[in-house]
Amino acid sequence: MKLGRALVLAVVVAVPLAAPATATPPDAATAQVAQAVRAGTLGQDHRVADSWTGVVQGHQVDLGCLTNVVTRDKASADPLTTPAPAGFSPADLARAYHLPDTKTGERGMVTIVGIGAYPTLEADLTTYRDQFGLPECTTADGCLKITDYHGGPPLKPADGLGEIEEAYATETALDVDLASAACPMCRITMVQIRWTSGVCSTPCCCNCPASSPTTSARPSATRRACVRAP
C-alpha cells in the first residue's frame, strides 16, 4: 500500500492547501506554480483529473469523492508535484474565510469520519503541521485520536484494497489538514469505517442499479450512490 503518496496528493489535489512556511525564496518551479495558483491560470498548462476512478464489480467508481488531482501537464495522468508547497498556507485560509482567532477552539474537538485504513495518517499530519508551524498534534499528547467505527484501535489495511484505501486516504488527508488549518488548537478525532469490497460506502462514490437487492440508491448532487442496506 502506498499511502505515503496520499500526502503528496493532498497538497496537489487542493493546491490551495500549501505554501512556503519560511521567508526563504521558493525555487523557480515552486514559484511558477504558486503564481499560477494565485492568478487562477493553473489550468492553462495542467489538467485536472479524478484522484481515483475504476470499476468495482461492474460499477464505475469514483473514490476521490469529488476531489481532483492537478497533473503535470495536459497530456499526463501523473500528479503535479513541487519541491516545496505552492498554494495557500493556513494563515491564507484563515484570512480568506474570515476564521476566528486560532485560540478560539482551544477546548474544542473536530471529529472526522473516513473510509478505510490510513496507517500513515499521524505521520502525514505531523509533516503538514510542521511545515506551517502549527502546534504538535499527536496520539501521544492526546490531541489526535484514531479509532475504528466501534471505538476500538485504528483499522488495519485490508487485503486487496490497497489502491482503494489509498484513494480514500487522499480525501482524509485533506480533511485532517484543513481541520488543522482552521482550528490549530482543536483536538482531532478520526473515525475509520471499513470499506466492504464491491460495496460503495459514501454519497459520492458510484453509480449502481437502484434495483440491486443488496444496495439502496440515494440521490447525490452529481450522481447516484450505493450503500449496503443495514
GROMACS .gro file of C-alpha atoms in nm:
model
  230
    1MET     CA    1   0.000   0.000   0.000
    2LYS     CA    2   0.142   0.339  -0.098
    3LEU     CA    3  -0.045   0.552   0.149
    4GLY     CA    4   0.252   0.782   0.193
    5ARG     CA    5   0.159   0.915  -0.151
    6ALA     CA    6  -0.161   1.048  -0.002
    7LEU     CA    7   0.017   1.346   0.148
    8VAL     CA    8   0.157   1.444  -0.189
    9LEU     CA    9  -0.186   1.410  -0.343
   10ALA     CA   10  -0.341   1.611  -0.063
   11VAL     CA   11  -0.120   1.904  -0.150
   12VAL     CA   12  -0.176   1.861  -0.521
   13VAL     CA   13  -0.548   1.785  -0.511
   14ALA     CA   14  -0.620   2.101  -0.320
   15VAL     CA   15  -0.330   2.313  -0.427
   16PRO     CA   16  -0.470   2.593  -0.208
   17LEU     CA   17  -0.363   2.394   0.099
   18ALA     CA   18   0.006   2.465   0.094
   19ALA     CA   19   0.256   2.750   0.095
   20PRO     CA   20   0.617   2.804   0.197
   21ALA     CA   21   0.636   2.834   0.574
   22THR     CA   22   0.959   3.033   0.586
   23ALA     CA   23   1.091   3.351   0.429
   24THR     CA   24   1.329   3.151   0.209
   25PRO     CA   25   1.257   3.234  -0.155
   26PRO     CA   26   1.096   2.937  -0.332
   27ASP     CA   27   1.271   2.759  -0.614
   28ALA     CA   28   1.175   2.854  -0.969
   29ALA     CA   29   0.940   2.556  -1.020
   30THR     CA   30   0.752   2.620  -0.697
   31ALA     CA   31   0.734   2.994  -0.762
   32GLN     CA   32   0.589   2.937  -1.110
   33VAL     CA   33   0.314   2.707  -0.979
   34ALA     CA   34   0.242   2.941  -0.687
   35GLN     CA   35   0.199   3.232  -0.926
   36ALA     CA   36  -0.037   3.030  -1.145
   37VAL     CA   37  -0.244   2.926  -0.843
   38ARG     CA   38  -0.292   3.285  -0.733
   39ALA     CA   39  -0.359   3.408  -1.086
   40GLY     CA   40  -0.614   3.133  -1.150
   41THR     CA   41  -0.424   3.014  -1.457
   42LEU     CA   42  -0.301   2.674  -1.339
   43GLY     CA   43  -0.546   2.500  -1.571
   44GLN     CA   44  -0.387   2.654  -1.880
   45ASP     CA   45  -0.087   2.419  -1.871
   46HIS     CA   46  -0.219   2.139  -1.650
   47ARG     CA   47  -0.512   1.900  -1.646
   48VAL     CA   48  -0.748   1.837  -1.355
   49ALA     CA   49  -0.832   1.467  -1.314
   50ASP     CA   50  -1.025   1.250  -1.071
   51SER     CA   51  -0.799   1.133  -0.789
   52TRP     CA   52  -0.904   0.769  -0.845
   53THR     CA   53  -1.162   0.607  -1.067
   54GLY     CA   54  -1.211   0.245  -1.157
   55VAL     CA   55  -1.455  -0.040  -1.196
   56VAL     CA   56  -1.557  -0.248  -0.896
   57GLN     CA   57  -1.784  -0.546  -0.963
   58GLY     CA   58  -1.901  -0.393  -1.287
   59HIS     CA   59  -1.974  -0.047  -1.146
   60GLN     CA   60  -1.785   0.270  -1.233
   61VAL     CA   61  -1.649   0.403  -0.905
   62ASP     CA   62  -1.511   0.747  -0.820
   63LEU     CA   63  -1.333   0.700  -0.489
   64GLY     CA   64  -1.195   1.051  -0.482
   65CYS     CA   65  -1.530   1.179  -0.355
   66LEU     CA   66  -1.523   1.474  -0.594
   67THR     CA   67  -1.159   1.560  -0.514
   68ASN     CA   68  -0.927   1.619  -0.807
   69VAL     CA   69  -0.559   1.593  -0.889
   70VAL     CA   70  -0.371   1.856  -1.086
   71THR     CA   71  -0.150   1.672  -1.336
   72ARG     CA   72   0.199   1.756  -1.456
   73ASP     CA   73   0.071   1.872  -1.795
   74LYS     CA   74  -0.231   1.845  -2.020
   75ALA     CA   75  -0.133   1.503  -2.154
   76SER     CA   76  -0.018   1.345  -1.827
   77ALA     CA   77  -0.208   1.149  -1.565
   78ASP     CA   78   0.071   1.189  -1.308
   79PRO     CA   79   0.008   1.435  -1.024
   80LEU     CA   80   0.187   1.767  -1.028
   81THR     CA   81   0.444   1.798  -0.750
   82THR     CA   82   0.675   2.080  -0.646
   83PRO     CA   83   0.987   2.080  -0.427
   84ALA     CA   84   0.803   2.298  -0.175
   85PRO     CA   85   0.435   2.380  -0.109
   86ALA     CA   86   0.299   2.616  -0.371
   87GLY     CA   87  -0.052   2.703  -0.261
   88PHE     CA   88  -0.215   2.885   0.029
   89SER     CA   89  -0.099   2.848   0.389
   90PRO     CA   90  -0.326   2.807   0.694
   91ALA     CA   91  -0.289   3.180   0.754
   92ASP     CA   92  -0.407   3.247   0.397
   93LEU     CA   93  -0.708   3.022   0.451
   94ALA     CA   94  -0.792   3.195   0.778
   95ARG     CA   95  -0.791   3.534   0.606
   96ALA     CA   96  -0.989   3.411   0.306
   97TYR     CA   97  -1.264   3.252   0.515
   98HIS     CA   98  -1.256   3.506   0.799
   99LEU     CA   99  -1.186   3.234   1.054
  100PRO     CA  100  -1.179   3.323   1.425
  101ASP     CA  101  -0.860   3.355   1.626
  102THR     CA  102  -0.664   3.029   1.643
  103LYS     CA  103  -0.714   3.010   2.020
  104THR     CA  104  -1.093   3.005   1.979
  105GLY     CA  105  -1.104   2.626   1.954
  106GLU     CA  106  -0.857   2.557   2.232
  107ARG     CA  107  -1.110   2.341   2.417
  108GLY     CA  108  -1.285   2.212   2.106
  109MET     CA  109  -1.273   1.891   1.908
  110VAL     CA  110  -1.313   1.819   1.538
  111THR     CA  111  -1.438   1.470   1.453
  112ILE     CA  112  -1.381   1.335   1.103
  113VAL     CA  113  -1.526   1.013   0.964
  114GLY     CA  114  -1.330   0.848   0.685
  115ILE     CA  115  -1.329   0.526   0.484
  116GLY     CA  116  -1.064   0.259   0.523
  117ALA     CA  117  -0.729   0.227   0.694
  118TYR     CA  118  -0.473   0.509   0.681
  119PRO     CA  119  -0.158   0.386   0.860
  120THR     CA  120   0.048   0.700   0.790
  121LEU     CA  121  -0.218   0.949   0.896
  122GLU     CA  122  -0.035   1.069   1.207
  123ALA     CA  123   0.299   1.099   1.026
  124ASP     CA  124   0.140   1.285   0.735
  125LEU     CA  125  -0.042   1.521   0.971
  126THR     CA  126   0.283   1.590   1.155
  127THR     CA  127   0.450   1.679   0.825
  128TYR     CA  128   0.174   1.925   0.738
  129ARG     CA  129   0.167   2.090   1.078
  130ASP     CA  130   0.547   2.112   1.097
  131GLN     CA  131   0.557   2.271   0.752
  132PHE     CA  132   0.341   2.560   0.868
  133GLY     CA  133   0.450   2.591   1.228
  134LEU     CA  134   0.122   2.464   1.373
  135PRO     CA  135   0.119   2.316   1.726
  136GLU     CA  136   0.206   1.949   1.755
  137CYS     CA  137  -0.095   1.716   1.744
  138THR     CA  138  -0.021   1.351   1.814
  139THR     CA  139  -0.181   1.047   1.968
  140ALA     CA  140   0.083   1.059   2.242
  141ASP     CA  141  -0.017   1.407   2.363
  142GLY     CA  142  -0.389   1.332   2.336
  143CYS     CA  143  -0.456   1.586   2.061
  144LEU     CA  144  -0.511   1.320   1.794
  145LYS     CA  145  -0.727   1.012   1.840
  146ILE     CA  146  -0.774   0.746   1.571
  147THR     CA  147  -1.036   0.475   1.619
  148ASP     CA  148  -1.241   0.231   1.421
  149TYR     CA  149  -1.618   0.272   1.397
  150HIS     CA  150  -1.668   0.080   1.723
  151GLY     CA  151  -1.428   0.299   1.918
  152GLY     CA  152  -1.152   0.039   1.900
  153PRO     CA  153  -0.799   0.057   1.755
  154PRO     CA  154  -0.737   0.207   1.409
  155LEU     CA  155  -0.825  -0.015   1.115
  156LYS     CA  156  -0.555  -0.233   0.965
  157PRO     CA  157  -0.507  -0.226   0.586
  158ALA     CA  158  -0.746  -0.463   0.412
  159ASP     CA  159  -0.606  -0.729   0.182
  160GLY     CA  160  -0.655  -0.647  -0.184
  161LEU     CA  161  -0.790  -0.298  -0.120
  162GLY     CA  162  -0.465  -0.105  -0.103
  163GLU     CA  163  -0.534   0.120  -0.402
  164ILE     CA  164  -0.888   0.186  -0.287
  165GLU     CA  165  -0.785   0.273   0.068
  166GLU     CA  166  -0.509   0.496  -0.065
  167ALA     CA  167  -0.765   0.690  -0.268
  168TYR     CA  168  -0.980   0.742   0.039
  169ALA     CA  169  -0.670   0.840   0.239
  170THR     CA  170  -0.621   1.127  -0.005
  171GLU     CA  171  -0.959   1.268   0.092
  172THR     CA  172  -0.893   1.204   0.462
  173ALA     CA  173  -0.559   1.387   0.443
  174LEU     CA  174  -0.737   1.691   0.301
  175ASP     CA  175  -0.994   1.683   0.580
  176VAL     CA  176  -0.740   1.649   0.859
  177ASP     CA  177  -0.509   1.915   0.716
  178LEU     CA  178  -0.791   2.164   0.669
  179ALA     CA  179  -0.919   2.099   1.022
  180SER     CA  180  -0.567   2.173   1.145
  181ALA     CA  181  -0.551   2.493   0.945
  182ALA     CA  182  -0.895   2.612   1.056
  183CYS     CA  183  -0.852   2.527   1.423
  184PRO     CA  184  -0.487   2.460   1.517
  185MET     CA  185  -0.570   2.431   1.888
  186CYS     CA  186  -0.857   2.183   1.845
  187ARG     CA  187  -0.823   1.816   1.921
  188ILE     CA  188  -0.891   1.585   1.627
  189THR     CA  189  -1.072   1.253   1.638
  190MET     CA  190  -1.053   1.033   1.329
  191VAL     CA  191  -1.314   0.758   1.300
  192GLN     CA  192  -1.235   0.495   1.036
  193ILE     CA  193  -1.510   0.293   0.867
  194ARG     CA  194  -1.424  -0.030   0.690
  195TRP     CA  195  -1.480  -0.040   0.314
  196THR     CA  196  -1.652  -0.361   0.202
  197SER     CA  197  -1.524  -0.487  -0.131
  198GLY     CA  198  -1.770  -0.419  -0.408
  199VAL     CA  199  -1.999  -0.201  -0.197
  200CYS     CA  200  -1.993   0.176  -0.219
  201SER     CA  201  -1.989   0.345   0.117
  202THR     CA  202  -2.018   0.719   0.064
  203PRO     CA  203  -2.272   0.952  -0.101
  204CYS     CA  204  -2.041   1.033  -0.390
  205CYS     CA  205  -1.874   0.713  -0.488
  206CYS     CA  206  -2.058   0.524  -0.758
  207ASN     CA  207  -2.339   0.450  -0.994
  208CYS     CA  208  -2.529   0.135  -0.907
  209PRO     CA  209  -2.865  -0.002  -1.023
  210ALA     CA  210  -3.138   0.109  -0.785
  211SER     CA  211  -3.291  -0.237  -0.809
  212SER     CA  212  -2.985  -0.413  -0.666
  213PRO     CA  213  -3.105  -0.639  -0.382
  214THR     CA  214  -2.805  -0.560  -0.161
  215THR     CA  215  -2.794  -0.186  -0.209
  216SER     CA  216  -3.015   0.117  -0.179
  217ALA     CA  217  -2.977   0.415  -0.410
  218ARG     CA  218  -2.966   0.764  -0.262
  219PRO     CA  219  -2.966   1.088  -0.465
  220SER     CA  220  -2.650   1.295  -0.483
  221ALA     CA  221  -2.583   1.636  -0.632
  222THR     CA  222  -2.385   1.481  -0.915
  223ARG     CA  223  -2.456   1.109  -0.919
  224ARG     CA  224  -2.639   0.824  -0.752
  225ALA     CA  225  -2.466   0.649  -0.467
  226CYS     CA  226  -2.499   0.298  -0.334
  227VAL     CA  227  -2.486   0.193   0.027
  228ARG     CA  228  -2.532  -0.159   0.155
  229ALA     CA  229  -2.867  -0.185   0.326
  230PRO     CA  230  -2.833  -0.246   0.705
   0.00000   0.00000   0.00000
